[in-house]
Structure formats: structure tokens, C-alpha cells
Coordinates of C-alpha atoms in Angstrom, one line a residue:
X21 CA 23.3 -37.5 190.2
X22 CA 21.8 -37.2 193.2
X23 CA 20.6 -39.4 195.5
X24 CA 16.5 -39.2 194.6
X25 CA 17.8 -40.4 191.1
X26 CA 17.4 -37.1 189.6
X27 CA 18.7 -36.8 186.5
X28 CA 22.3 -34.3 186.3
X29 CA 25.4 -34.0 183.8
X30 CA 26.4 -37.4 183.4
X31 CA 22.4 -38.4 182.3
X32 CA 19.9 -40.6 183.8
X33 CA 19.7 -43.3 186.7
X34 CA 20.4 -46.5 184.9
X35 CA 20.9 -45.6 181.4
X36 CA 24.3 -46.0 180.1
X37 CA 24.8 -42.9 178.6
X38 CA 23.5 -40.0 176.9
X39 CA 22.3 -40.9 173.3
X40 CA 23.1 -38.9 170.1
X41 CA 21.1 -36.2 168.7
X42 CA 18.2 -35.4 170.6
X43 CA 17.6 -38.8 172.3
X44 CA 18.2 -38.4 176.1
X45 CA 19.4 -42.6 176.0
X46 CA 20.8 -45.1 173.2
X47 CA 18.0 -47.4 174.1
X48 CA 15.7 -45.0 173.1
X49 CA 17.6 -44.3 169.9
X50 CA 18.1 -48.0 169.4
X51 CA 14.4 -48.6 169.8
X52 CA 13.1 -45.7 167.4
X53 CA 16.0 -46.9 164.7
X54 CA 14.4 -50.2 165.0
X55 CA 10.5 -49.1 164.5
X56 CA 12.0 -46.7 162.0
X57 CA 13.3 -49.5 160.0
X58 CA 9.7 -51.6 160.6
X59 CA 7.8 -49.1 159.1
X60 CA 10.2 -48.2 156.6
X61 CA 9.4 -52.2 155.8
X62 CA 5.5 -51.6 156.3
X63 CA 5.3 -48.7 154.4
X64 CA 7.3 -50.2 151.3
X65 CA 5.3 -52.9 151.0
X66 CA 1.6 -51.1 151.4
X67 CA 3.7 -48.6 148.8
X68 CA 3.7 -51.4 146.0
X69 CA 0.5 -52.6 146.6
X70 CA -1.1 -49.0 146.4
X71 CA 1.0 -48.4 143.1
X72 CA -0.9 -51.5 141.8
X73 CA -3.6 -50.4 142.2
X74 CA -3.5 -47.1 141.3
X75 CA -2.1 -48.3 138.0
X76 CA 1.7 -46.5 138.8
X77 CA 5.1 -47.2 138.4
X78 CA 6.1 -49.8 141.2
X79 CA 9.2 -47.1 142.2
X80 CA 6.5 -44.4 143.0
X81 CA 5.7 -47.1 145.6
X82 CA 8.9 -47.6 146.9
X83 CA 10.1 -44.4 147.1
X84 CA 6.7 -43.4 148.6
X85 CA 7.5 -46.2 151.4
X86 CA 11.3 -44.8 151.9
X87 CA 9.9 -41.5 152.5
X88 CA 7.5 -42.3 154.5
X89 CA 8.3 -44.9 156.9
X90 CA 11.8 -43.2 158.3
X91 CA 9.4 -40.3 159.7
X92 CA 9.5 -42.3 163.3
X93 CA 13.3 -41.4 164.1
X94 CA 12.0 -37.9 164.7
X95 CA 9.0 -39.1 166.3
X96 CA 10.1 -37.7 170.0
X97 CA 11.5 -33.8 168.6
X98 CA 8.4 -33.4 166.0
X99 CA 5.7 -35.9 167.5
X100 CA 2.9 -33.9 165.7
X101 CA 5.2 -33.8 162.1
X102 CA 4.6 -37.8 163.1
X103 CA 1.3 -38.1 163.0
X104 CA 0.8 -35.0 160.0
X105 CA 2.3 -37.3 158.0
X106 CA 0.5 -40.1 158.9
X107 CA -3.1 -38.7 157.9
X108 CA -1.3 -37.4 155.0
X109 CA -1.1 -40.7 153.4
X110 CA -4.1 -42.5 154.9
X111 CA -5.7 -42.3 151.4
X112 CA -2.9 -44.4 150.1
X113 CA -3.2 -46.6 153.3
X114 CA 0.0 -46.7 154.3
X115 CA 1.9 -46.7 157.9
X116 CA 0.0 -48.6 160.0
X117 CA 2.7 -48.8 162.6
X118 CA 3.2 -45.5 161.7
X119 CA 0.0 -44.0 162.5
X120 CA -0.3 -46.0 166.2
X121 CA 3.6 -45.2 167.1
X122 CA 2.4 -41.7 166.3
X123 CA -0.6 -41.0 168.5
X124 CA 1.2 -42.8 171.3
X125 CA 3.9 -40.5 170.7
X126 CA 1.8 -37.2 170.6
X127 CA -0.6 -38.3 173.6
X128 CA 2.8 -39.4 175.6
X129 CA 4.5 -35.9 175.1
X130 CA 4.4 -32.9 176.2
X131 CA 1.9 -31.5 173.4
X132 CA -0.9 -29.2 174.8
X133 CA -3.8 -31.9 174.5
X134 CA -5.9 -29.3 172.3
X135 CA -3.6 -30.5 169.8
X136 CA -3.8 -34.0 170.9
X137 CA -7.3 -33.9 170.9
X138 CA -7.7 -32.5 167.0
X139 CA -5.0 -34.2 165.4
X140 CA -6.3 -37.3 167.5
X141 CA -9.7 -36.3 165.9
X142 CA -8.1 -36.2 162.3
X143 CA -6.6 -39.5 162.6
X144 CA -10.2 -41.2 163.1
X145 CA -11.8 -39.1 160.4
X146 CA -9.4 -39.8 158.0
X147 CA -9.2 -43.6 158.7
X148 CA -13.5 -43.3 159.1
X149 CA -13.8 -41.9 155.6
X150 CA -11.4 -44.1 154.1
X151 CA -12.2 -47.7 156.0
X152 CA -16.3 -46.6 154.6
X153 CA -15.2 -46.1 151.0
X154 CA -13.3 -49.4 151.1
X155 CA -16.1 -51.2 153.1
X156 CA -18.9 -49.8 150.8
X157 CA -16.7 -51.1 147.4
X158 CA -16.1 -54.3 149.0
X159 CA -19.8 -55.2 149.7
X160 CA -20.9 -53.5 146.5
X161 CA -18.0 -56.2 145.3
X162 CA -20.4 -59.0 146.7
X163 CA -23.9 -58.9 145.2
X164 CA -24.9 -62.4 148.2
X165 CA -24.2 -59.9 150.5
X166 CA -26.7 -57.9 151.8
X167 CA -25.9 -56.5 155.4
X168 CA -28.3 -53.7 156.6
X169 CA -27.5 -49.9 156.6
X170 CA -26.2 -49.6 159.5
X171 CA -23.0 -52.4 159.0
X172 CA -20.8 -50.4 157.3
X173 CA -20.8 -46.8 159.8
X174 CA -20.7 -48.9 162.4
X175 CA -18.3 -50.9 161.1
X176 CA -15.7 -48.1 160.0
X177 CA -16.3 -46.2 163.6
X178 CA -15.4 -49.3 165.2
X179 CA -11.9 -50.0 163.4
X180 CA -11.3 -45.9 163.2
X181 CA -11.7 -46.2 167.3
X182 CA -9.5 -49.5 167.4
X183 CA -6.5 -47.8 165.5
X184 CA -6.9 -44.5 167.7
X185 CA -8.1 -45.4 171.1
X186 CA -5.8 -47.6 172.6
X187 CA -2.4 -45.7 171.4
X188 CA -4.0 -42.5 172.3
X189 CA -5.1 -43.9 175.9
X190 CA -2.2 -45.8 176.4
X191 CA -0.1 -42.6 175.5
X192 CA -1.8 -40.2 177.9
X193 CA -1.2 -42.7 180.9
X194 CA 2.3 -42.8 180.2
X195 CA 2.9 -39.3 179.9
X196 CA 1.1 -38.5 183.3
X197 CA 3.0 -41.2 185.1
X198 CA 6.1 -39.8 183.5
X199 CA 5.3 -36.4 184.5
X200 CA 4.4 -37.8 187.8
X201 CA 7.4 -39.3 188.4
X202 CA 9.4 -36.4 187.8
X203 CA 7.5 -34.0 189.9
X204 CA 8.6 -37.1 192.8
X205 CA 11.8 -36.8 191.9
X206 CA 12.0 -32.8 191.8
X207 CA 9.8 -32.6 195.0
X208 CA 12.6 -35.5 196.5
X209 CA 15.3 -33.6 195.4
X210 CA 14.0 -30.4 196.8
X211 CA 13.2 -31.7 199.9
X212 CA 16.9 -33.3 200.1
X213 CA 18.2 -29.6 199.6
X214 CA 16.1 -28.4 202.1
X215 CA 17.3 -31.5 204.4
X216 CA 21.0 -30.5 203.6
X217 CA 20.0 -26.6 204.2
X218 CA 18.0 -27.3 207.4
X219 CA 21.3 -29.6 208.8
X220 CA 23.6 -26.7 208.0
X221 CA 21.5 -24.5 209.7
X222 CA 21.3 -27.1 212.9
X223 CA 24.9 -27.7 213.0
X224 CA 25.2 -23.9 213.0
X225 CA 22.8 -23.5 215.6
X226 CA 24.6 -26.3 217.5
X227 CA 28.3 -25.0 217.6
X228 CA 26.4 -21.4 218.4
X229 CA 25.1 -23.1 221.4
X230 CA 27.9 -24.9 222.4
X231 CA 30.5 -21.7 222.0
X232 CA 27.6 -20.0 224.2
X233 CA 27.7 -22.5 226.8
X234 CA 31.9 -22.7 226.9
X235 CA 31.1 -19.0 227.3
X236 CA 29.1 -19.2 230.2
X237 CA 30.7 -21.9 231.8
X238 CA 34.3 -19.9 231.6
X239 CA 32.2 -17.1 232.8
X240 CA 31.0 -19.1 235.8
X241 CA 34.0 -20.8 236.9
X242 CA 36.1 -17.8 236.6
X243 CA 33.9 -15.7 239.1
X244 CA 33.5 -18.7 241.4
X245 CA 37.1 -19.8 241.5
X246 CA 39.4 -16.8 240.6
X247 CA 37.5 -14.8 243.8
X248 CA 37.7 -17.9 245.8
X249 CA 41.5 -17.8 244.7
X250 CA 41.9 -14.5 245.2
X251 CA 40.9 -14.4 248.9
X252 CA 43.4 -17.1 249.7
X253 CA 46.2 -15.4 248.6
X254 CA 44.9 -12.2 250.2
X255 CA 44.3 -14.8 253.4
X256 CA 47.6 -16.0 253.2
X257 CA 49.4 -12.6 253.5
X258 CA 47.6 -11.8 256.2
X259 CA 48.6 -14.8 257.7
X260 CA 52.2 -13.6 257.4
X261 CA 51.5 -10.6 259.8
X262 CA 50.6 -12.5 262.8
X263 CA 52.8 -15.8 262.7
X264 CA 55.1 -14.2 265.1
X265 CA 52.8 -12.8 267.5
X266 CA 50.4 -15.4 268.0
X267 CA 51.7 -18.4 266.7
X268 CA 48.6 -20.7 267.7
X269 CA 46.0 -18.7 266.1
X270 CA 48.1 -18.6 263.0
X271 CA 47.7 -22.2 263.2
X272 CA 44.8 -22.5 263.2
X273 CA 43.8 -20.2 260.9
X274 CA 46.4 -21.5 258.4
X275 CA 44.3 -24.9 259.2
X276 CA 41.2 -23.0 257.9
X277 CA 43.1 -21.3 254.7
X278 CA 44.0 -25.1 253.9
X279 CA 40.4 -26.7 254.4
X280 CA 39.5 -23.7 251.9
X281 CA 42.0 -24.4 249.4
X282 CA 41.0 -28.2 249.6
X283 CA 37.3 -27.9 249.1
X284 CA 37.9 -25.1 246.0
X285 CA 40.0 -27.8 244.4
X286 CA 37.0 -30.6 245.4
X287 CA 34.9 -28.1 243.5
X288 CA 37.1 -27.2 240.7
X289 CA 37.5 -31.0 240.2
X290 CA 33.6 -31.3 240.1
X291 CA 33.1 -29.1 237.5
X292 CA 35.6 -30.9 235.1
X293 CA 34.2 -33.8 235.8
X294 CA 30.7 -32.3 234.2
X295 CA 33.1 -31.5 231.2
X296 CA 34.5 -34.6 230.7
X297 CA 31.0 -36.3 230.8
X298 CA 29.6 -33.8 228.8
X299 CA 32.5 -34.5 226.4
X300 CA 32.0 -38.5 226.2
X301 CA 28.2 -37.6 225.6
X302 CA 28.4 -35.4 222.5
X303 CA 28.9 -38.1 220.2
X304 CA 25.2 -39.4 220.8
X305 CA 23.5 -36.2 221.8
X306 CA 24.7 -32.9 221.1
X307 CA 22.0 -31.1 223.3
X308 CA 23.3 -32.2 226.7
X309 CA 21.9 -30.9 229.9
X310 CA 25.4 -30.7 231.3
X311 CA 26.3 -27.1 230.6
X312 CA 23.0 -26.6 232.9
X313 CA 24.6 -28.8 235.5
X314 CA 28.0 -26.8 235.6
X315 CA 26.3 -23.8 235.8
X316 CA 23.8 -25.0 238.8
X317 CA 27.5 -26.6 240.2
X318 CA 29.4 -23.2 240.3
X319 CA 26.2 -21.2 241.5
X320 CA 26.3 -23.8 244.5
X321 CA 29.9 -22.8 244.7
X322 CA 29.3 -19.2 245.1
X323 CA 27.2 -19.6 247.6
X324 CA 29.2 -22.2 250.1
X325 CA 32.2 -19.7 249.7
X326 CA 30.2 -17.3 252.2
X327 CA 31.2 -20.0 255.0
X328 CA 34.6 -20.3 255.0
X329 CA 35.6 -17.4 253.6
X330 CA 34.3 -15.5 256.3
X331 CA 36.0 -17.7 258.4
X332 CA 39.8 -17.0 256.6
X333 CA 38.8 -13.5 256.4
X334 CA 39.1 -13.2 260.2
X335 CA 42.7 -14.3 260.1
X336 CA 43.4 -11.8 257.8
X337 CA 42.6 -9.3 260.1
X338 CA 45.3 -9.9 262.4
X339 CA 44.4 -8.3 265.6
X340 CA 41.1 -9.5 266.1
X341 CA 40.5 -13.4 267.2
X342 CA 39.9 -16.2 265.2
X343 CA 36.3 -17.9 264.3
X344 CA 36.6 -20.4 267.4
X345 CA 34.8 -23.5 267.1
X346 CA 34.8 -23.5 263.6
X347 CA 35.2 -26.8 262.0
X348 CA 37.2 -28.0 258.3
X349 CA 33.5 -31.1 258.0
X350 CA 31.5 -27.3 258.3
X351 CA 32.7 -26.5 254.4
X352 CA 31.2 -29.7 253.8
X353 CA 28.3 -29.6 255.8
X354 CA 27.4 -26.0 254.5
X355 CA 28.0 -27.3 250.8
X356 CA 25.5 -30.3 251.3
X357 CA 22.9 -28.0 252.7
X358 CA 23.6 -25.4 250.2
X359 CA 23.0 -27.7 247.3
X360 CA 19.4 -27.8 247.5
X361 CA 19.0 -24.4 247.0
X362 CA 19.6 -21.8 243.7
X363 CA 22.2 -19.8 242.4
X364 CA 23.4 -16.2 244.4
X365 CA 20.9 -13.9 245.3
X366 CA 21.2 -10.0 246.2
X367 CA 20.2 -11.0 249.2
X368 CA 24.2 -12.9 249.9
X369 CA 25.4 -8.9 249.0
X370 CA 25.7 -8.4 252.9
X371 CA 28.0 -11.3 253.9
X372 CA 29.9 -11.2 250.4
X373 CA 31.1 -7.9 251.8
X374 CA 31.5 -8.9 255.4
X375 CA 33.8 -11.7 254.2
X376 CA 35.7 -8.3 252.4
X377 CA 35.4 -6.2 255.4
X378 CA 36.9 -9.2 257.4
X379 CA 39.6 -9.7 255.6
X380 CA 40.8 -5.7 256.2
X381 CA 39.3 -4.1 253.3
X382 CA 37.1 -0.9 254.0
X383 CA 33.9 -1.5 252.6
X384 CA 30.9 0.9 252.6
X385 CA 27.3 -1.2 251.7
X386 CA 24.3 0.7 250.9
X387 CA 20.7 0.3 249.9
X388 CA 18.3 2.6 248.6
X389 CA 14.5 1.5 247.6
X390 CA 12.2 -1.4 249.3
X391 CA 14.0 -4.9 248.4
X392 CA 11.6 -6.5 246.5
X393 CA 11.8 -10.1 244.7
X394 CA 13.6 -10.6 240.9
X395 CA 14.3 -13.2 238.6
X396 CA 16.8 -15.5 239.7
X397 CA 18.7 -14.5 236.7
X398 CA 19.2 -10.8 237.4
X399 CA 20.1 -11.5 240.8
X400 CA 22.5 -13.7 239.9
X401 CA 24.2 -11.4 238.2
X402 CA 23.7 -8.6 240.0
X403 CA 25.1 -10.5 242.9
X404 CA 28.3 -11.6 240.4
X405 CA 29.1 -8.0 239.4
X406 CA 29.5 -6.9 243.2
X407 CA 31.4 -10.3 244.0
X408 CA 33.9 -9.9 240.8
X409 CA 34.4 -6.1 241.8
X410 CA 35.3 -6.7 244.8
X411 CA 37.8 -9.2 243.4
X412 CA 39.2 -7.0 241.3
X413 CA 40.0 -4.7 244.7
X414 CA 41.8 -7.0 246.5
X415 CA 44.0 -7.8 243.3
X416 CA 44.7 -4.6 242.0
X417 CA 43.9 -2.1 244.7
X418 CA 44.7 -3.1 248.2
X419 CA 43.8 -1.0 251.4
X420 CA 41.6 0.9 249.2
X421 CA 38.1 1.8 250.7
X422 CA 35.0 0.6 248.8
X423 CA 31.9 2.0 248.2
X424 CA 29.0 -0.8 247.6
X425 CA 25.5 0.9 246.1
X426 CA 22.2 -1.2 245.7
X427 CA 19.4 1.0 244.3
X428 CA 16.0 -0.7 244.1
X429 CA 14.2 1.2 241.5
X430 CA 10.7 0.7 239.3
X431 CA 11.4 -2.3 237.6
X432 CA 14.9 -2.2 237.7
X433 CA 17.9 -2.5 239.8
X434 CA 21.0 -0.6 240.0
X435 CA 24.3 -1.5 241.4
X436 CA 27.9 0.2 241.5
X437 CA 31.1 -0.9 243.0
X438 CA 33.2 2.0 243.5
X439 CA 36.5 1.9 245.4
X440 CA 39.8 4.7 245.8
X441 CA 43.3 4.2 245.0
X442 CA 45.2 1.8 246.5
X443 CA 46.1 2.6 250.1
X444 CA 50.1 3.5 250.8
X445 CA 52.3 1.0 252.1
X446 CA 49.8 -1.6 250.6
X447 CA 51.6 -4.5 249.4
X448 CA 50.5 -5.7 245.9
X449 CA 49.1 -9.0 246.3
X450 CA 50.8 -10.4 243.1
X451 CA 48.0 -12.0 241.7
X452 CA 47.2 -12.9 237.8
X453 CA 44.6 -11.1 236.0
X454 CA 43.5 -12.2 232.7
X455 CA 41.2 -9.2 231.9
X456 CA 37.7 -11.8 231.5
X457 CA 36.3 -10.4 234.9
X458 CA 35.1 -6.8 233.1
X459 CA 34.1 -8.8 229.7
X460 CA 32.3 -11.4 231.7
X461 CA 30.4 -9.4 233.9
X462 CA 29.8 -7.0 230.7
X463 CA 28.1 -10.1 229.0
X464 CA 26.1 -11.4 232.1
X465 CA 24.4 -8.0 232.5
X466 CA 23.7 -6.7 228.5
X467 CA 22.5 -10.6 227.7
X468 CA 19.7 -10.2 230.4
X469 CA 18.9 -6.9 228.5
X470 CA 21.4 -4.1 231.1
X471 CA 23.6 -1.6 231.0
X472 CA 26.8 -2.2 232.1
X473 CA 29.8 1.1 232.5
X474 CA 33.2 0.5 234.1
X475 CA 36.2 2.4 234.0
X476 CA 38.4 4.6 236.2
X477 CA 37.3 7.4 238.4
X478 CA 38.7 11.3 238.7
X479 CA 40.2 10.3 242.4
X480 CA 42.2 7.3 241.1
X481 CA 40.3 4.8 242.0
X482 CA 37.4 2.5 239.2
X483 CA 33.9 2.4 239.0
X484 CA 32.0 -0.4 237.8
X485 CA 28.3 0.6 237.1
X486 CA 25.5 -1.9 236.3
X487 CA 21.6 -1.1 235.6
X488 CA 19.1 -4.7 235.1
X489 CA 15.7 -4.7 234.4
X490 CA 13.7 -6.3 236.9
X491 CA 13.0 -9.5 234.6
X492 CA 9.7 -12.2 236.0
X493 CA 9.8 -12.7 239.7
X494 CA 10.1 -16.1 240.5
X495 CA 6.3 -17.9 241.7
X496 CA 6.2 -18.7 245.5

């Protein structure tokens, strides 16, 4: 049973249990046995009489009564058998219990009312014609009684009405509450399938949004901190070459390697601290605008790396001074004014590839077509794709020259990363690659509606191709 009270394979809300035969409840078996046996009683008695005076054997009366009075244990299969039999022997006046349990019965059911309404009709001729005969004998009976015409029609309408009305009445109220009630409880029970359905479907929805936003966030904090990472390590190496030769620079710029390192781990702590408090918020409200706030996080990320990365890169090239006058509060200072603004832009392309060309990498930028303004979401990734490319140079092909290509086309933008084979004599920088840099950018650019191609080029060397619909610029 379910919890709207509708009625299921163990029977009905409150009733004990499913009753024998064709009553849905013992009560209701118990209660028809019991009128069964009153008009059994009834019947018997109004048998004898009738016997008397129709000058028959007393049994005829009897038997008459037995075999009429039982009739109201079927009297919810066959209502209309019910009330058949009771005009059947309205001559013989019997079953008054009978003929009102009967009507109730037929009027209460699920009878098409035409036939309520004729054997309804029926019932009051019958017990019209017989309640005038009896009325006319009964006054012809009494010669001091003279009523007027009109007494005894009015008279036998009256009682035919009494005996039919009120059963019939009261029968059709019950049976339109009844059917009332269990179009509420279907329409309840519906609507608590629906309910169950709709929450399925919401919890589905849910877990699809939160396995998109672990997506995304993975996504982001891969390409802020794995290129972040990367250039370190590449830093570091560098830093190796000129130790020796200049021992003061390579303090310093080891000072600026470390400053670096500190703030990625400041900002790699941030952003678990958005998980965790998303985490201890779930349990109240599964939509949580912390995915959102990750997200802004590692975009402000991206963008503060232009600072000191630029700086590292200059120790990397060896040779070449230092970035004097820099400062370890400027990461901090940078990342505080950076904060107010968006995510990456295509127009960071430039110093992301100085901060490549800086730290000895040969890299080519060009633009074709009149820059114009995109959505912040395909510059974003536009901006990613070149920034995880480049990545992927300095871990897997180091020395090699790079080719960067911005086309700005009718409503679209183009960009390629295209670098050689690895330069000889390079040493590997040993770095870890999981293989999510190609799948990530692959999702950025074909969920914003792109076309995204990678893979390795006749010379030796990988491409990685991107094409993005201009998308909504954003309003001034």
C-alpha cells in the first residue's frame, strides 16, 4: 500500500483483510450476512401473513420468505438481480428491507443510472399500484369514512416516494463520494509517482552537474597549476647552468623560483579550500555556487602567473640579466589587483609567450585579421589551448622552435600551436604527464560549440589546431 492509502495486494487501508467471495472486506461480508439474515426474518414473517390471506399452505409462506430474503448477500455482485426480485414480489408485499437495501445498493454502484433510473421507476409503480388497491379496500372496508378523491393517489404517491426516495438519494451521494474519493486517491497516487519520477530525474540531473563541475574544476586546476609546475622545473634547470658563473644572480633568481613555488602552493591551497567548503555544504544545498568560485579562483591564477613567470623565465635564460628590482610582495600585489578582473583573455597571448621565449624556448606569434572582442568564454579557452600547448613543449619537446597562429576570422577564431622536434643535446625535463591536457582542452573547445585537431606533424614535431565560434561579445 502506498502512502496516499491506495488500495494494493494486501487490500485496503484499515480493513483487516480481504473478505471471501466477492466482498473486498469481512465487515462488509459480516454486514450483508447480517441484513441477509433480517430480511430472511422480514420476509418469513410477511410470507405467513400473505399465505393467510391468500388462503395457502403456511410452508408456501415460509419457503417463499427463505427464498426471498437471502437475495441481499449478493446484493453488491448482482445489485439489479436485488431489486428484480424485490418488485417481483411487491404483490405479495414482502421485503421491505429488501426493497430499500436494494435501491441503496443499485443507486450506490456502479450501474449506468439509465438503469437506476427505470428500475428506480419500477419500484414506485409497483409499490403505487399496490399501496392504491390496499388503500382503496381499506376505506371501502370503512363505510364512516368518506375522505375525498384525491386521499388515496396522493396518499399511495406519497408512501411509493417514502420507500424509494431516500435509499435512492442516499445511494447516489454515496456512490459519488466513493468515486470521488478514489479519483483523490488515484490522482494522489499519480502525483506521488510523478514526485518519485521527477526526484529521480533531479538527482540525475544533480550528480550530471556535479561530475560536470569535478570535470571543469580538474580541467581548470590542471592548466593553471601543471603549466605553473611545469615552468619551475624548466626554471630550475636553467638555474643549474649559471650557478657557477654567476653565483649572485643565481641567487637571486633561485629567490624568485621560490616566491613562485610559494604562491602556486598559496593558490593550490585556495582552491581546496573551495572544495572542502563546497563539500561541508552539500548536505543542505546541492546547487552550490562554489564550483563557480573555483573556477573564477583558477582563472585569477592564470592570469597572476604572467608576473612572475616572466620574471623566472629570465633566469632561465642564462646569459642575459636578471629582472632587477623585482620584488617576492609583487606576486602578491599583482594577485590582489588581478582579482578584480575576469578569467584569460587572447589578449594575455603575447606575454604568455614572452614568459616561453624567456625562458629559452623559440617561439614565433602571429596574428592575422582585426582583433575584435569575444565572449569571455571563447577567449578563455582560446587563451588555455595556447597556454597548455606550450606546456606540453617544454615537457615533451625541449629546444624545439614554436610556431603560435591567431587568425581572427568572420565570426570565429582560429588558433594553432605548432612546434618541431625536440632540439639536440636538449635535456628531457623529466616531467609527469598524465595525458588530461589534449582531452581537456578537447572539451573546453567542442562544449563551446569548436573544433578541435591535434596530433603529430610530417617534420616530427605536433600540431594542435582549434577553430571557436565567436560566441556574444561581452556589453561595455
Amino acid at each position: 500500500m502506498t502512502a496516499t492509502g491506495v488500495r494494493d495486494a494486501g487490500g485496503v487501508r484499515g480493513a483487516p483483510g480481504r473478505g471471501p467471495w466477492w466482498w473486498e472486506r469481512r465487515r462488509g461480508a459480516v454486514l450483508d450476512v447480517f441484513l441477509a439474515v433480517a430480511s430472511t426474518v422480514e420476509c418469513v414473517f410477511e410470507g405467513v401473513q400473505f399465505a393467510q390471506e391468500s388462503r395457502l399452505p403456511m410452508a408456501a409462506g415460509i419457503v417463499l420468505g427463505l427464498l426471498v430474503g437471502p437475495v441481499l448477500l449478493v446484493r453488491r455482485k448482482w445489485p439489479i438481480v436485488v431489486v428484480l426480485v424485490s418488485i417481483a414480489v411487491t404483490p405479495a408485499e414482502l421485503g421491505g428491507l429488501l426493497t430499500v437495501v436494494g435501491l441503496y445498493t443499485l443507486a450506490a454502484s456502479d450501474v449506468p443510472r439509465r438503469f437506476t433510473v427505470l428500475l428506480a421507476g419500477m419500484s414506485v409503480a409497483g409499490t403505487l399500484i399496490i399501496t392504491s388497491l390496499n388503500m382503496q379496500q381499506d376505506v371501502a372496508s370503512q363505510e364512516d369514512f368518506n375522505p375525498p378523491w384525491w386521499f388515496v393517489p396522493l396518499s399511495s404517491v406519497a408512501l411509493g416516494l417514502v420507500l424509494t426516495a431516500p435509499p435512492v438519494l442516499l445511494g447516489l451521494y454515496v456512490g459519488a463520494r466513493r468515486r470521488l474519493v478514489e479519483s483523490l486517491r488515484e490522482r494522489a497516487d499519480g502525483l506521488e509517482r510523478e514526485l518519485m519520477l521527477l526526484a529521480e530525474r533531479a538527482e540525475e540531473r544533480a550528480e550530471w552537474a556535479r561530475n560536470e563541475e569535478r570535470t571543469r574544476i580538474a580541467r581548470e586546476m590542471h592548466d593553471v597549476v601543471a603549466h605553473r609546475v611545469s615552468l619551475m622545473v624548466v626554471h630550475a634547470a636553467a638555474l643549474q647552468a649559471v650557478v657557477l658563473k654567476d653565483p649572485e644572480k643565481a641567487s637571486r633568481n633561485a629567490g624568485l623560483v621560490g616566491d613562485m613555488g610559494r604562491q602556486a602552493l598559496t593558490e593550490l591551497r585556495e582552491m581546496l579550500g573551495v572544495l572542502r567548503t563546497g563539500e561541508g555544504a552539500a548536505a543542505s544545498a546541492r546547487v552550490s555556487d562554489e564550483p563557480e568560485r573555483l573556477v573564477a579562483v583558477a582563472s585569477k591564477v592564470s592570469r597572476v602567473s604572467a608576473v612572475p613567470e616572466s620574471g623566472v623565465a629570465a633566469a632561465g635564460a642564462g646569459a642575459e640579466g636578471g629582472v632587477p628590482g623585482f620584488a617576492p610582495g609583487a606576486v602578491r600585489a599583482a594577485a590582489v589587483v588581478e582579482s578584480e578582473g575576469e578569467g584569460p583573455s587572447l589578449a594575455e597571448v603575447a606575454a604568455l609567450v614572452d614568459q616561453s621565449r624567456a625562458a629559452g624556448t623559440a617561439v614565433e606569434l602571429s596574428v592575422d585579421g582585426e582583433s575584435t572582442a569575444y565572449g569571455p568564454g571563447v577567449e578563455q579557452t582560446a587563451f588555455r589551448v595556447v597556454q597548455e600547448a606550450l606546456t606540453n613543449v617544454h615537457k615533451h619537446a625541449p629546444g624545439a622552435a614554436v610556431r603560435v597562429r591567431l587568425a581572427h576570422r568572420e565570426g570565429e577564431v582560429a588558433v594553432q600551436v605548432e612546434n618541431g622536434p625536440s632540439a639536440r643535446g636538449a635535456a628531457d625535463a623529466g616531467l609527469p604527464s598524465g595525458g588530461n591536457g589534449l582531452l581537456g582542452m578537447r572539451e573546453r573547445v567542442t562544449g563551446l560549440g569548436g573544433v578541435f585537431v591535434s596530433g603529430p606533424t610530417e617534420a616530427g614535431g605536433f600540431r594542435v589546431s582549434a577553430v571557436l565560434p565567436a560566441g556574444e561579445a561581452p556589453q561595455p
